[in-house]
Amino acid sequence: MYLGDAEVFRTSTAEPTTNGIVWTYIKEMSQYNALWKERQKLIFDLGNLISDVYTGSFNATLTAVFSHQGTVRTADMILPISARNSAFNASSAFTVPSDNVEIAYGFPSNTARAIVSISACGQSTEEFWWSNVFSPDTESFVNTVGELYGYSPFREIQLYIDGLLAGVIWPFPIIFTGGVAPGFWRPIVGIDAFDLRQPEIDISPFLPFLTDGREHSFEIKIVGLEIQANGTARLSDSVGSYWVVTGNIFLYLEEDALYSKTDQSEKVPQITAPTPQFTITRLLTKNESGVNDTLSYSVVAERTLSITSTQFTWNQSLKYSNLGLLNQQGLSQANNQLTSGKILAAKSGDYGSTDDLTFEYPLFVNTTYGITDTELTINAQMNRGLDIVATGVTGISTYTLTSGPSRLHTRQWGSALYHSVTGGESTSAGDTTDVFESSAEQSYHRTVRAINGSVVFDTQARPQTASLQATQDVLLSSGRDSVRSIIGRGPGRKN
């Protein structure tokens, strides 16, 4: 969803059920007050495919509720990092790597704080980037499952200002409804799938540089890893196709914030960005017949970044690990990944303040495919989570989705089965539990368990007994002969 050229809401659809597809989502939009105060062109872009197989059309209702309640200060200006296509009644997202995500702006001289939020999620060969392999290994099982996707299971989103590194994001592994195995996501959806968080980079240390009356470029890049001749890994120049990317620059203005008067020697912040450290392993083994049978690989990464000016400091400390294994000639794959980090944004002086944020993204997925001439099966297990602790932020964060101190802990785990008969029926079953705990202005806790499309336990509702139909496989559609034609991942031709 866009207000003009600025993306304000990225969402996705629900998994189909035998009773139809209906869902509702409520989102706080006060962080975009600067846009709501002006006349805007509203663009809601929810892509759909209509064919002889896919026959459903969307009916979307958007309702906005405005209130004068609340005292949280929000940004005075919002500058979009986008393709600026609203004049053509189109969405303004960039597609990486085919597009060059770069735009130029000049800041008002009285800008006192500046924060960049970034929306980025992988699609097509990058949707399950956390399960990708190193590029030299993509053809390890070409005779059984086809070509694998490359650039490693590591991704980094980079923000540059006039070519200077201003911050990085190690992304959360979004799994949309239908992903990995459809049975996981009915009616429980993947973490953040209905509202993709926008991680933030505080660029306030650059303000003496950005308020000099000139335009400065803002560029977003997405990179993975490539293998060097000596067997070590380094950041790649590109990734596969493709990532959907936009950003917004939130500006807070104050009369006495005249950084343009700063001495020229003090305008460019001190940037300490050592080369990230990567430790990798790769091992391909063959069976007794000399055929590739097992591929194991791992990535361990660390990165620190510090940007300091006379009044602001932005520090990042990030850690990442992913252990991957493909066996049964590529028909079975497991990935165990953990991303964690600590971010500090500090303002010096008599009224200095410090905003601390820590996060952790655990992920485990194990998927086994069964393929015959007439049948296809998926057997999957999943355990994933999201943990965020923040002391507070300027305005309303597009990442924590609140303004003050907050804590979020959520976990999802379960198993799912899928069975498809070519030319016949496809059925799906799943058992998923979701725990959600948060504390901000109020505390909230909820645990839900769903089996085969029915909620069988809910701490906020009377437990239901799954019906006979629900405990059996749920009818989805006519059978198909490729996992990729169903969920975009796994053996078979990519449609």
Coordinates of C-alpha atoms in Angstrom, one line a residue:
M1 CA 0.0 0.0 0.0
Y2 CA 1.3 3.4 -1.0
L3 CA 0.5 7.0 -0.2
G4 CA 1.8 8.6 -3.3
D5 CA 5.3 7.3 -3.9
A6 CA 5.8 6.2 -0.3
E7 CA 5.1 2.5 0.7
V8 CA 3.3 2.4 4.1
F9 CA 2.1 -1.2 4.3
R10 CA 3.5 -4.5 2.9
T11 CA 1.3 -7.5 3.4
S12 CA 0.3 -10.8 1.7
T13 CA -2.6 -13.2 1.3
A14 CA -4.0 -15.9 3.4
E15 CA -3.8 -19.6 2.6
P16 CA -6.9 -21.0 0.8
T17 CA -9.4 -23.1 2.7
T18 CA -12.5 -25.1 1.7
N19 CA -14.7 -22.3 3.1
G20 CA -13.0 -19.5 1.1
I21 CA -10.3 -16.9 1.9
V22 CA -11.3 -14.1 4.2
W23 CA -9.0 -12.2 6.5
T24 CA -8.8 -8.8 8.3
Y25 CA -5.7 -6.9 9.5
I26 CA -5.6 -3.7 11.6
K27 CA -2.4 -1.6 11.4
E28 CA -1.2 1.5 13.2
M29 CA -0.5 4.2 10.7
S30 CA 0.4 7.2 12.9
Q31 CA 4.0 7.1 12.0
Y32 CA 2.9 8.4 8.6
N33 CA 1.1 11.5 9.9
A34 CA 3.1 13.8 7.7
L35 CA 1.7 12.1 4.7
W36 CA -1.9 11.8 6.0
K37 CA -2.0 15.5 6.5
E38 CA -1.8 16.1 2.8
R39 CA -3.9 15.0 -0.1
Q40 CA -2.6 11.7 -1.3
K41 CA -3.1 9.2 -4.1
L42 CA -3.7 5.8 -2.4
I43 CA -2.4 2.8 -4.3
F44 CA -3.2 -0.7 -3.0
D45 CA -1.3 -3.2 -5.2
L46 CA -2.2 -6.9 -4.4
G47 CA -1.0 -9.0 -7.3
N48 CA -3.2 -11.8 -8.6
L49 CA -3.1 -14.5 -11.3
I50 CA -6.3 -15.5 -13.1
S51 CA -6.2 -18.6 -15.2
D52 CA -8.2 -21.8 -15.9
V53 CA -6.6 -23.2 -12.7
Y54 CA -6.5 -20.1 -10.5
T55 CA -10.0 -18.5 -10.8
G56 CA -10.3 -16.4 -7.6
S57 CA -10.5 -12.6 -7.6
F58 CA -9.8 -10.2 -4.7
N59 CA -12.3 -8.0 -3.0
A60 CA -10.4 -5.6 -0.7
T61 CA -11.9 -3.0 1.7
L62 CA -9.7 -0.4 3.2
T63 CA -10.9 1.7 6.2
A64 CA -9.0 4.5 7.9
V65 CA -9.8 5.7 11.4
F66 CA -8.4 9.1 12.5
S67 CA -8.1 10.3 16.1
H68 CA -6.6 13.3 17.9
Q69 CA -5.6 11.1 20.8
G70 CA -1.9 10.4 21.5
T71 CA 1.1 12.6 22.2
V72 CA 3.9 10.7 20.5
R73 CA 5.8 13.0 18.1
T74 CA 6.0 11.8 14.6
A75 CA 8.2 12.8 11.7
D76 CA 7.7 16.2 10.1
M77 CA 8.7 15.1 6.6
I78 CA 8.8 11.7 4.9
L79 CA 10.9 11.3 1.8
P80 CA 10.3 8.0 -0.2
I81 CA 13.2 5.9 -1.6
S82 CA 11.1 4.4 -4.4
A83 CA 10.7 4.3 -8.1
R84 CA 8.1 7.1 -7.9
N85 CA 5.5 5.5 -10.2
S86 CA 2.4 7.0 -8.5
A87 CA 1.9 9.4 -11.5
F88 CA 1.3 6.2 -13.6
N89 CA -1.1 4.7 -11.0
A90 CA 1.4 2.0 -10.3
S91 CA 3.3 0.7 -7.2
S92 CA 6.7 2.3 -6.7
A93 CA 8.8 -0.7 -5.6
F94 CA 12.2 -1.4 -7.0
T95 CA 13.1 -4.9 -8.2
V96 CA 16.6 -5.9 -7.2
P97 CA 19.0 -6.8 -8.8
S98 CA 17.5 -5.6 -12.1
D99 CA 16.8 -2.1 -10.8
N100 CA 19.3 0.4 -9.4
V101 CA 17.8 1.5 -6.0
E102 CA 19.1 5.1 -5.8
I103 CA 17.5 8.5 -5.3
A104 CA 18.8 11.9 -4.3
Y105 CA 17.4 14.4 -1.8
G106 CA 18.4 17.6 -0.1
F107 CA 17.5 18.0 3.6
P108 CA 16.1 21.1 5.3
S109 CA 18.8 22.9 7.3
N110 CA 16.8 22.5 10.5
T111 CA 16.6 18.7 10.4
A112 CA 17.3 17.4 13.9
R113 CA 16.9 13.6 13.5
A114 CA 16.8 11.4 10.4
I115 CA 15.8 7.7 10.2
V116 CA 15.6 5.4 7.2
S117 CA 13.2 2.5 7.2
I118 CA 13.7 -0.2 4.5
S119 CA 11.1 -2.7 3.1
A120 CA 12.8 -5.7 1.4
C121 CA 11.7 -9.2 0.8
G122 CA 12.9 -11.9 -1.5
Q123 CA 10.7 -13.4 -4.3
S124 CA 11.2 -16.1 -6.9
T125 CA 14.7 -17.6 -6.5
E126 CA 15.3 -15.4 -3.5
E127 CA 12.1 -16.1 -1.5
F128 CA 13.8 -18.9 0.5
W129 CA 17.2 -17.3 0.4
W130 CA 18.0 -18.9 3.8
S131 CA 18.0 -22.3 2.1
N132 CA 20.1 -21.4 -0.9
V133 CA 23.5 -22.9 -1.4
F134 CA 26.9 -21.6 -2.6
S135 CA 26.8 -20.8 -6.3
P136 CA 29.4 -23.5 -7.2
D137 CA 27.1 -26.1 -5.7
T138 CA 23.9 -25.2 -7.6
E139 CA 24.2 -28.1 -10.0
S140 CA 25.0 -30.8 -7.4
F141 CA 21.7 -32.6 -7.9
V142 CA 20.6 -31.4 -11.3
N143 CA 19.6 -34.9 -12.4
T144 CA 17.2 -35.4 -9.4
V145 CA 15.8 -32.0 -8.3
G146 CA 17.1 -29.6 -10.9
E147 CA 19.3 -26.5 -10.4
L148 CA 19.5 -25.2 -6.8
Y149 CA 19.5 -21.5 -6.0
G150 CA 22.8 -19.8 -5.2
Y151 CA 24.7 -16.9 -3.6
S152 CA 24.7 -18.8 -0.2
P153 CA 22.0 -18.7 2.5
F154 CA 23.3 -15.3 3.8
R155 CA 21.9 -11.9 2.7
E156 CA 22.8 -8.3 3.7
I157 CA 20.8 -5.2 2.9
Q158 CA 23.1 -2.2 2.7
L159 CA 22.4 1.6 2.8
Y160 CA 24.8 4.0 1.2
I161 CA 24.8 7.8 1.4
D162 CA 26.9 9.4 -1.4
G163 CA 28.7 6.1 -1.6
L164 CA 29.4 5.9 2.2
L165 CA 28.1 2.9 4.1
A166 CA 25.4 4.2 6.5
G167 CA 24.1 1.0 7.9
V168 CA 23.2 -2.6 7.1
I169 CA 20.3 -5.0 7.8
W170 CA 20.5 -8.7 8.2
P171 CA 16.9 -9.6 7.2
F172 CA 14.3 -11.6 9.0
P173 CA 13.4 -14.9 7.1
I174 CA 9.8 -14.2 6.1
I175 CA 7.8 -17.3 5.1
F176 CA 4.6 -16.4 3.3
T177 CA 1.4 -18.5 3.5
G178 CA 2.0 -21.6 1.4
G179 CA 5.7 -21.5 2.0
V180 CA 7.7 -24.7 2.7
A181 CA 4.4 -26.6 3.1
P182 CA 0.8 -25.2 2.8
G183 CA -0.5 -27.1 5.8
F184 CA 1.5 -25.0 8.3
W185 CA -0.4 -21.8 7.5
R186 CA -4.1 -22.6 7.9
P187 CA -5.4 -20.5 9.7
I188 CA -2.2 -19.5 11.5
V189 CA 0.0 -17.4 9.2
G190 CA 3.8 -17.0 9.2
I191 CA 5.4 -14.5 11.6
D192 CA 4.9 -10.9 10.1
A193 CA 3.5 -12.3 6.9
F194 CA 0.5 -9.9 7.1
D195 CA 2.6 -6.9 8.1
L196 CA 6.3 -7.0 7.1
R197 CA 8.4 -5.0 9.6
Q198 CA 10.6 -2.3 8.2
P199 CA 14.0 -2.3 9.9
E200 CA 15.5 1.1 10.6
I201 CA 18.9 2.8 10.2
D202 CA 19.5 6.0 12.1
I203 CA 21.4 8.3 9.7
S204 CA 21.5 11.3 12.2
P205 CA 25.3 11.2 12.3
F206 CA 25.2 12.3 8.7
L207 CA 23.1 15.4 9.3
P208 CA 25.9 18.0 9.2
F209 CA 26.7 16.5 5.8
L210 CA 23.1 16.2 4.6
T211 CA 21.9 19.7 5.5
D212 CA 24.5 21.6 3.5
G213 CA 21.9 22.7 0.9
R214 CA 22.9 20.1 -1.7
E215 CA 21.3 16.9 -2.9
H216 CA 22.8 13.6 -1.7
S217 CA 22.3 10.1 -3.0
F218 CA 20.6 7.3 -1.1
E219 CA 21.3 3.8 -2.4
I220 CA 20.1 0.4 -1.3
K221 CA 22.0 -2.8 -2.3
I222 CA 21.4 -6.4 -1.5
V223 CA 24.2 -8.9 -1.5
G224 CA 24.9 -12.5 -0.7
L225 CA 28.2 -14.4 -0.6
E226 CA 30.5 -15.6 -3.4
I227 CA 33.3 -18.1 -3.2
Q228 CA 36.8 -16.9 -3.9
A229 CA 39.6 -18.9 -5.6
N230 CA 41.2 -19.7 -2.3
G231 CA 37.9 -21.2 -1.0
T232 CA 36.9 -18.4 1.3
A233 CA 33.8 -16.3 1.1
R234 CA 33.3 -12.6 0.5
L235 CA 30.2 -10.4 -0.1
S236 CA 28.9 -10.8 -3.6
D237 CA 28.1 -8.0 -6.1
S238 CA 24.6 -9.2 -6.6
V239 CA 22.0 -11.9 -5.8
G240 CA 19.4 -13.9 -7.6
S241 CA 16.1 -12.7 -9.0
Y242 CA 14.5 -11.0 -7.1
W243 CA 14.0 -8.7 -4.1
V244 CA 11.2 -6.1 -3.8
V245 CA 12.6 -3.0 -2.2
T246 CA 11.5 0.5 -1.0
G247 CA 12.5 2.8 1.8
N248 CA 11.3 5.9 3.6
I249 CA 13.4 8.7 5.2
F250 CA 11.7 10.2 8.3
L251 CA 12.9 13.7 9.1
Y252 CA 12.3 15.5 12.5
L253 CA 12.7 19.2 12.3
E254 CA 13.7 21.7 15.1
E255 CA 14.4 25.5 14.8
D256 CA 17.8 25.3 16.5
A257 CA 19.1 22.3 14.6
L258 CA 21.2 24.2 12.1
Y259 CA 23.9 21.7 11.2
S260 CA 24.8 23.6 8.0
K261 CA 26.8 26.0 10.2
T262 CA 29.1 23.1 11.3
D263 CA 32.6 23.4 10.2
Q264 CA 33.3 21.6 6.9
S265 CA 35.8 19.4 8.6
E266 CA 33.2 18.1 11.0
K267 CA 30.5 17.3 8.4
V268 CA 31.4 13.8 7.3
P269 CA 31.0 11.4 10.3
Q270 CA 33.6 9.0 11.4
I271 CA 32.8 5.6 9.9
T272 CA 34.3 2.4 11.3
A273 CA 33.2 -0.5 9.2
P274 CA 35.7 -3.4 9.2
T275 CA 35.2 -6.1 6.6
P276 CA 32.7 -8.7 7.9
Q277 CA 34.1 -12.0 9.0
F278 CA 32.9 -15.2 7.3
T279 CA 33.7 -18.8 8.1
I280 CA 32.3 -21.3 5.7
T281 CA 32.3 -25.1 5.1
R282 CA 31.3 -27.1 2.0
L283 CA 31.3 -30.8 1.6
L284 CA 29.8 -32.8 -1.3
T285 CA 29.8 -36.6 -1.0
K286 CA 28.9 -39.4 -3.5
N287 CA 27.2 -42.7 -3.0
E288 CA 28.7 -46.1 -4.0
S289 CA 27.6 -45.5 -7.6
G290 CA 29.6 -42.3 -7.8
V291 CA 26.4 -40.1 -7.8
N292 CA 26.2 -37.0 -5.7
D293 CA 24.3 -37.9 -2.6
T294 CA 24.9 -35.4 0.2
L295 CA 25.8 -31.7 0.3
S296 CA 26.5 -30.1 3.7
Y297 CA 27.5 -26.4 4.1
S298 CA 27.6 -23.7 6.7
V299 CA 28.1 -20.0 7.1
V300 CA 29.1 -18.2 10.3
A301 CA 29.3 -14.4 10.1
E302 CA 30.0 -11.4 12.3
R303 CA 29.9 -7.7 11.5
T304 CA 30.4 -4.5 13.5
L305 CA 29.7 -1.0 12.3
S306 CA 30.1 2.4 14.1
I307 CA 29.2 5.8 12.7
T308 CA 29.9 8.8 14.9
S309 CA 29.5 12.6 14.6
T310 CA 29.8 15.4 17.2
Q311 CA 26.2 14.8 18.3
F312 CA 25.2 11.3 17.3
T313 CA 26.4 7.7 17.3
W314 CA 25.0 4.7 15.4
N315 CA 26.5 1.3 16.4
Q316 CA 25.6 -2.2 15.1
S317 CA 26.9 -5.6 16.2
L318 CA 25.5 -8.6 14.2
K319 CA 26.0 -12.3 14.3
Y320 CA 24.7 -15.0 12.0
S321 CA 25.0 -18.8 11.5
N322 CA 23.4 -21.2 9.1
L323 CA 24.0 -25.0 9.0
G324 CA 22.6 -26.6 5.8
L325 CA 22.3 -30.2 4.7
L326 CA 20.9 -31.8 1.5
N327 CA 20.8 -35.6 1.4
Q328 CA 18.9 -38.3 -0.5
Q329 CA 20.4 -36.7 -3.7
G330 CA 18.8 -33.4 -2.9
L331 CA 15.3 -34.6 -2.0
S332 CA 15.7 -33.8 1.7
Q333 CA 17.0 -30.5 3.0
A334 CA 17.4 -29.1 6.5
N335 CA 18.6 -25.6 7.5
N336 CA 19.3 -24.4 11.1
Q337 CA 19.8 -20.6 11.1
L338 CA 20.2 -18.0 13.8
T339 CA 20.5 -14.2 13.2
S340 CA 21.1 -11.9 16.2
G341 CA 22.2 -8.3 16.8
K342 CA 22.4 -5.3 19.0
I343 CA 21.9 -1.7 17.8
L344 CA 22.6 1.5 19.7
A345 CA 21.5 5.0 18.6
A346 CA 22.9 7.7 21.0
K347 CA 22.6 11.5 21.1
S348 CA 25.3 13.3 23.0
G349 CA 25.1 16.6 25.0
D350 CA 23.2 17.8 28.1
Y351 CA 20.0 16.1 26.9
G352 CA 21.6 13.1 25.4
S353 CA 19.6 9.9 25.1
T354 CA 20.4 6.3 24.1
D355 CA 18.1 3.9 22.3
D356 CA 19.1 0.2 22.6
L357 CA 17.6 -2.6 20.5
T358 CA 18.4 -6.3 20.4
F359 CA 16.9 -8.9 18.2
E360 CA 17.1 -12.6 17.5
Y361 CA 15.7 -14.7 14.6
P362 CA 15.9 -18.5 15.1
L363 CA 14.9 -20.7 12.2
F364 CA 14.8 -24.4 11.7
V365 CA 13.2 -26.0 8.6
N366 CA 13.4 -29.7 7.5
T367 CA 11.7 -30.7 4.3
T368 CA 11.7 -34.1 2.5
Y369 CA 10.1 -34.6 -1.0
G370 CA 8.8 -37.8 -2.5
I371 CA 8.4 -37.9 -6.2
T372 CA 7.1 -40.7 -8.5
D373 CA 5.7 -40.5 -12.0
T374 CA 2.2 -39.9 -10.7
E375 CA 2.5 -38.6 -7.1
L376 CA 4.3 -35.9 -5.2
T377 CA 4.6 -35.6 -1.4
I378 CA 6.1 -33.1 1.1
N379 CA 6.9 -33.9 4.7
A380 CA 8.1 -30.9 6.6
Q381 CA 9.0 -29.7 10.1
M382 CA 9.4 -26.1 11.2
N383 CA 10.5 -24.2 14.3
R384 CA 11.1 -20.4 14.1
G385 CA 10.8 -17.3 16.1
L386 CA 11.3 -13.6 16.5
D387 CA 12.5 -11.8 19.6
I388 CA 12.9 -8.0 20.0
V389 CA 13.7 -5.9 23.0
A390 CA 13.9 -2.1 22.7
T391 CA 14.3 0.7 25.2
G392 CA 12.4 3.2 23.0
V393 CA 12.8 5.0 19.7
T394 CA 12.2 8.4 18.1
G395 CA 8.6 8.6 16.9
I396 CA 6.8 5.3 16.2
S397 CA 9.2 2.7 14.9
T398 CA 8.4 0.9 11.7
Y399 CA 10.3 -2.1 13.2
T400 CA 9.0 -2.4 16.7
L401 CA 5.6 -0.9 15.7
T402 CA 5.5 1.2 18.9
S403 CA 7.1 4.3 20.3
G404 CA 8.3 3.4 23.8
P405 CA 10.1 0.5 25.5
S406 CA 8.9 -2.8 24.2
R407 CA 9.5 -6.5 24.2
L408 CA 8.3 -9.1 21.7
H409 CA 8.7 -12.9 21.9
T410 CA 6.9 -15.1 19.4
R411 CA 7.5 -18.7 18.3
Q412 CA 5.9 -21.0 15.7
W413 CA 6.5 -24.8 15.4
G414 CA 4.8 -27.7 13.8
S415 CA 4.7 -30.3 11.1
A416 CA 3.0 -30.5 7.7
L417 CA 2.2 -33.0 5.0
Y418 CA 1.3 -32.5 1.4
H419 CA 0.2 -35.1 -1.2
S420 CA -0.6 -34.5 -4.8
V421 CA -1.7 -36.9 -7.6
T422 CA -1.1 -35.7 -11.1
G423 CA -4.5 -35.1 -12.7
G424 CA -6.2 -36.0 -9.5
E425 CA -6.6 -34.4 -6.1
S426 CA -4.1 -32.7 -3.8
T427 CA -4.5 -32.8 0.0
S428 CA -2.7 -31.1 2.8
A429 CA -2.5 -31.6 6.6
G430 CA -0.7 -29.6 9.3
D431 CA -0.2 -29.1 13.0
T432 CA 1.1 -25.7 14.0
T433 CA 1.4 -24.0 17.4
D434 CA 2.0 -20.2 17.8
V435 CA 3.1 -18.4 21.0
F436 CA 2.9 -14.6 21.1
E437 CA 4.0 -12.5 24.0
S438 CA 4.5 -8.7 24.0
S439 CA 4.8 -5.9 26.4
A440 CA 4.8 -2.2 25.6
E441 CA 2.1 0.1 27.1
Q442 CA 0.2 -3.1 27.8
S443 CA 1.1 -6.8 28.1
Y444 CA -0.3 -9.4 25.8
H445 CA 0.0 -13.2 25.7
R446 CA -1.7 -15.7 23.4
T447 CA -1.1 -19.3 22.5
V448 CA -2.9 -20.9 19.6
R449 CA -2.7 -24.4 18.1
A450 CA -4.3 -25.4 14.8
I451 CA -4.6 -28.9 13.3
N452 CA -5.6 -29.4 9.7
G453 CA -7.3 -26.0 9.4
S454 CA -9.2 -25.9 12.7
V455 CA -8.1 -24.1 15.9
V456 CA -8.1 -26.7 18.6
F457 CA -6.5 -24.6 21.4
D458 CA -6.6 -20.9 22.0
T459 CA -5.9 -19.2 25.3
Q460 CA -8.3 -16.4 24.3
A461 CA -11.2 -18.5 23.2
R462 CA -13.0 -21.7 24.2
P463 CA -11.1 -24.7 23.0
Q464 CA -12.7 -26.4 20.0
T465 CA -12.8 -30.0 19.1
A466 CA -11.6 -30.6 15.6
S467 CA -14.2 -32.0 13.3
L468 CA -13.8 -35.3 11.5
Q469 CA -13.3 -33.4 8.3
A470 CA -10.7 -31.2 9.8
T471 CA -8.6 -34.0 11.2
Q472 CA -8.5 -35.5 7.7
D473 CA -6.6 -34.1 4.9
V474 CA -8.0 -30.8 3.6
L475 CA -8.9 -30.7 -0.1
L476 CA -6.9 -28.0 -1.9
S477 CA -7.1 -28.3 -5.6
S478 CA -6.4 -30.6 -8.5
G479 CA -3.0 -32.3 -8.3
R480 CA 0.1 -30.9 -9.8
D481 CA 3.4 -32.5 -10.8
S482 CA 5.8 -30.0 -9.3
V483 CA 6.5 -28.7 -5.8
R484 CA 7.6 -25.4 -7.4
S485 CA 4.2 -25.0 -9.1
I486 CA 2.6 -25.2 -5.7
I487 CA 4.9 -23.2 -3.3
G488 CA 7.7 -21.9 -5.5
R489 CA 10.3 -24.1 -3.8
G490 CA 11.7 -27.6 -4.1
P491 CA 12.2 -30.1 -6.9
G492 CA 10.7 -29.6 -10.3
R493 CA 10.3 -27.0 -13.0
K494 CA 10.0 -23.3 -11.8
N495 CA 6.7 -22.0 -13.2

